[in-house]
Amino acid sequence: MAMLEVDEASIRQLIEAFDQTQANCDAAGKAVEDTRNYLEKVWQGDASARYSMAVAEWQSGLEKVKAGLAIMNEQMAEYHKETGSTEDSASSHASWT
C-alpha cells in the first residue's frame, strides 16, 4: 500500500484552494441571485414563478455545498495546526548531539 506524504506547502495550497472554491461559490450564488432579481422585474407568469422556485431550490443546494466546504476547510486548517504543533514539539525535544 502506498504511503501518502503531505508537506506543509501542500496543506497550505489545499487550504487556499478551499478558500478560493468558497469564494467562487459565493460569486456564483450572487450572480444567480442578481439574475433572478432582474428577471422578477421584467418577467411575469407561471414560467417566472417556476424559475424562481427552481432558483430557490438551487440556492438551498448551494448552501449545503458551501457548508460542506466550510467543514472540510476548518478540518484541514485544524489538521495543519495540529501537525505543525507536533512537528514543532518534536523538533524542540530532538537532540542533535
PDB file of C-alpha atoms in Angstrom:
ATOM      1  CA  MET A   1       0.000   0.000   0.000  1.00  0.00           C
ATOM      2  CA  ALA A   2       1.369   3.399  -0.991  1.00  0.00           C
ATOM      3  CA  MET A   3       2.183   5.864   1.741  1.00  0.00           C
ATOM      4  CA  LEU A   4       0.642   9.313   1.428  1.00  0.00           C
ATOM      5  CA  GLU A   5       3.118  12.068   2.125  1.00  0.00           C
ATOM      6  CA  VAL A   6       1.818  15.509   2.916  1.00  0.00           C
ATOM      7  CA  ASP A   7       4.011  18.528   3.429  1.00  0.00           C
ATOM      8  CA  GLU A   8       3.187  21.953   4.798  1.00  0.00           C
ATOM      9  CA  ALA A   9       3.204  23.597   1.370  1.00  0.00           C
ATOM     10  CA  SER A  10       0.674  21.069   0.054  1.00  0.00           C
ATOM     11  CA  ILE A  11      -1.616  21.612   3.021  1.00  0.00           C
ATOM     12  CA  ARG A  12      -1.429  25.391   2.604  1.00  0.00           C
ATOM     13  CA  GLN A  13      -2.221  25.050  -1.107  1.00  0.00           C
ATOM     14  CA  LEU A  14      -5.206  22.876  -0.260  1.00  0.00           C
ATOM     15  CA  ILE A  15      -6.498  25.392   2.285  1.00  0.00           C
ATOM     16  CA  GLU A  16      -6.072  28.197  -0.265  1.00  0.00           C
ATOM     17  CA  ALA A  17      -7.935  26.099  -2.853  1.00  0.00           C
ATOM     18  CA  PHE A  18     -10.814  25.601  -0.408  1.00  0.00           C
ATOM     19  CA  ASP A  19     -10.883  29.355   0.271  1.00  0.00           C
ATOM     20  CA  GLN A  20     -10.964  30.081  -3.470  1.00  0.00           C
ATOM     21  CA  THR A  21     -13.688  27.498  -4.047  1.00  0.00           C
ATOM     22  CA  GLN A  22     -15.802  29.058  -1.309  1.00  0.00           C
ATOM     23  CA  ALA A  23     -15.300  32.495  -2.876  1.00  0.00           C
ATOM     24  CA  ASN A  24     -16.304  31.073  -6.272  1.00  0.00           C
ATOM     25  CA  CYS A  25     -19.459  29.582  -4.738  1.00  0.00           C
ATOM     26  CA  ASP A  26     -20.308  32.948  -3.202  1.00  0.00           C
ATOM     27  CA  ALA A  27     -19.795  34.677  -6.568  1.00  0.00           C
ATOM     28  CA  ALA A  28     -21.938  32.105  -8.382  1.00  0.00           C
ATOM     29  CA  GLY A  29     -24.697  32.457  -5.803  1.00  0.00           C
ATOM     30  CA  LYS A  30     -24.635  36.240  -6.106  1.00  0.00           C
ATOM     31  CA  ALA A  31     -24.745  36.092  -9.912  1.00  0.00           C
ATOM     32  CA  VAL A  32     -27.748  33.755  -9.825  1.00  0.00           C
ATOM     33  CA  GLU A  33     -29.482  35.935  -7.233  1.00  0.00           C
ATOM     34  CA  ASP A  34     -28.839  39.100  -9.258  1.00  0.00           C
ATOM     35  CA  THR A  35     -30.193  37.444 -12.403  1.00  0.00           C
ATOM     36  CA  ARG A  36     -33.275  36.197 -10.588  1.00  0.00           C
ATOM     37  CA  ASN A  37     -33.922  39.650  -9.124  1.00  0.00           C
ATOM     38  CA  TYR A  38     -33.637  41.236 -12.563  1.00  0.00           C
ATOM     39  CA  LEU A  39     -35.908  38.672 -14.206  1.00  0.00           C
ATOM     40  CA  GLU A  40     -38.550  39.064 -11.491  1.00  0.00           C
ATOM     41  CA  LYS A  41     -38.862  42.723 -12.514  1.00  0.00           C
ATOM     42  CA  VAL A  42     -39.321  42.056 -16.229  1.00  0.00           C
ATOM     43  CA  TRP A  43     -40.785  38.543 -16.432  1.00  0.00           C
ATOM     44  CA  GLN A  44     -44.259  37.559 -15.237  1.00  0.00           C
ATOM     45  CA  GLY A  45     -46.366  34.418 -15.329  1.00  0.00           C
ATOM     46  CA  ASP A  46     -46.169  30.730 -14.492  1.00  0.00           C
ATOM     47  CA  ALA A  47     -42.743  30.235 -16.040  1.00  0.00           C
ATOM     48  CA  SER A  48     -41.358  33.099 -13.969  1.00  0.00           C
ATOM     49  CA  ALA A  49     -42.760  31.618 -10.762  1.00  0.00           C
ATOM     50  CA  ARG A  50     -41.374  28.171 -11.586  1.00  0.00           C
ATOM     51  CA  TYR A  51     -37.994  29.659 -12.413  1.00  0.00           C
ATOM     52  CA  SER A  52     -37.923  31.484  -9.072  1.00  0.00           C
ATOM     53  CA  MET A  53     -38.794  28.252  -7.258  1.00  0.00           C
ATOM     54  CA  ALA A  54     -36.052  26.376  -9.118  1.00  0.00           C
ATOM     55  CA  VAL A  55     -33.527  29.069  -8.237  1.00  0.00           C
ATOM     56  CA  ALA A  56     -34.560  28.889  -4.581  1.00  0.00           C
ATOM     57  CA  GLU A  57     -34.005  25.114  -4.608  1.00  0.00           C
ATOM     58  CA  TRP A  58     -30.645  25.580  -6.327  1.00  0.00           C
ATOM     59  CA  GLN A  59     -29.626  28.164  -3.729  1.00  0.00           C
ATOM     60  CA  SER A  60     -30.579  25.749  -0.965  1.00  0.00           C
ATOM     61  CA  GLY A  61     -28.328  23.134  -2.537  1.00  0.00           C
ATOM     62  CA  LEU A  62     -25.520  25.667  -2.916  1.00  0.00           C
ATOM     63  CA  GLU A  63     -25.780  26.497   0.785  1.00  0.00           C
ATOM     64  CA  LYS A  64     -25.349  22.797   1.600  1.00  0.00           C
ATOM     65  CA  VAL A  65     -22.283  22.614  -0.647  1.00  0.00           C
ATOM     66  CA  LYS A  66     -20.841  25.724   0.997  1.00  0.00           C
ATOM     67  CA  ALA A  67     -21.485  24.294   4.467  1.00  0.00           C
ATOM     68  CA  GLY A  68     -19.686  21.086   3.492  1.00  0.00           C
ATOM     69  CA  LEU A  69     -16.756  23.033   2.071  1.00  0.00           C
ATOM     70  CA  ALA A  70     -16.558  25.117   5.241  1.00  0.00           C
ATOM     71  CA  ILE A  71     -16.406  21.982   7.397  1.00  0.00           C
ATOM     72  CA  MET A  72     -13.704  20.454   5.206  1.00  0.00           C
ATOM     73  CA  ASN A  73     -11.749  23.715   5.223  1.00  0.00           C
ATOM     74  CA  GLU A  74     -11.969  24.004   9.010  1.00  0.00           C
ATOM     75  CA  GLN A  75     -10.850  20.405   9.455  1.00  0.00           C
ATOM     76  CA  MET A  76      -7.905  20.863   7.091  1.00  0.00           C
ATOM     77  CA  ALA A  77      -6.863  24.049   8.917  1.00  0.00           C
ATOM     78  CA  GLU A  78      -7.102  22.197  12.241  1.00  0.00           C
ATOM     79  CA  TYR A  79      -5.045  19.312  10.818  1.00  0.00           C
ATOM     80  CA  HIS A  80      -2.441  21.810   9.610  1.00  0.00           C
ATOM     81  CA  LYS A  81      -2.324  23.433  13.042  1.00  0.00           C
ATOM     82  CA  GLU A  82      -2.045  20.090  14.850  1.00  0.00           C
ATOM     83  CA  THR A  83       0.660  18.675  12.593  1.00  0.00           C
ATOM     84  CA  GLY A  84       2.602  21.928  12.857  1.00  0.00           C
ATOM     85  CA  SER A  85       2.402  21.772  16.662  1.00  0.00           C
ATOM     86  CA  THR A  86       3.505  18.129  16.640  1.00  0.00           C
ATOM     87  CA  GLU A  87       6.468  18.884  14.387  1.00  0.00           C
ATOM     88  CA  ASP A  88       7.445  21.933  16.476  1.00  0.00           C
ATOM     89  CA  SER A  89       7.257  19.871  19.657  1.00  0.00           C
ATOM     90  CA  ALA A  90       9.310  17.042  18.166  1.00  0.00           C
ATOM     91  CA  SER A  91      11.919  19.484  16.883  1.00  0.00           C
ATOM     92  CA  SER A  92      12.259  21.233  20.220  1.00  0.00           C
ATOM     93  CA  HIS A  93      12.800  17.912  22.018  1.00  0.00           C
ATOM     94  CA  ALA A  94      15.214  16.483  19.471  1.00  0.00           C
ATOM     95  CA  SER A  95      18.837  16.190  20.397  1.00  0.00           C
ATOM     96  CA  TRP A  96      21.364  16.735  17.660  1.00  0.00           C
ATOM     97  CA  THR A  97      24.328  15.542  19.722  1.00  0.00           C
TER      98      THR A  97
END
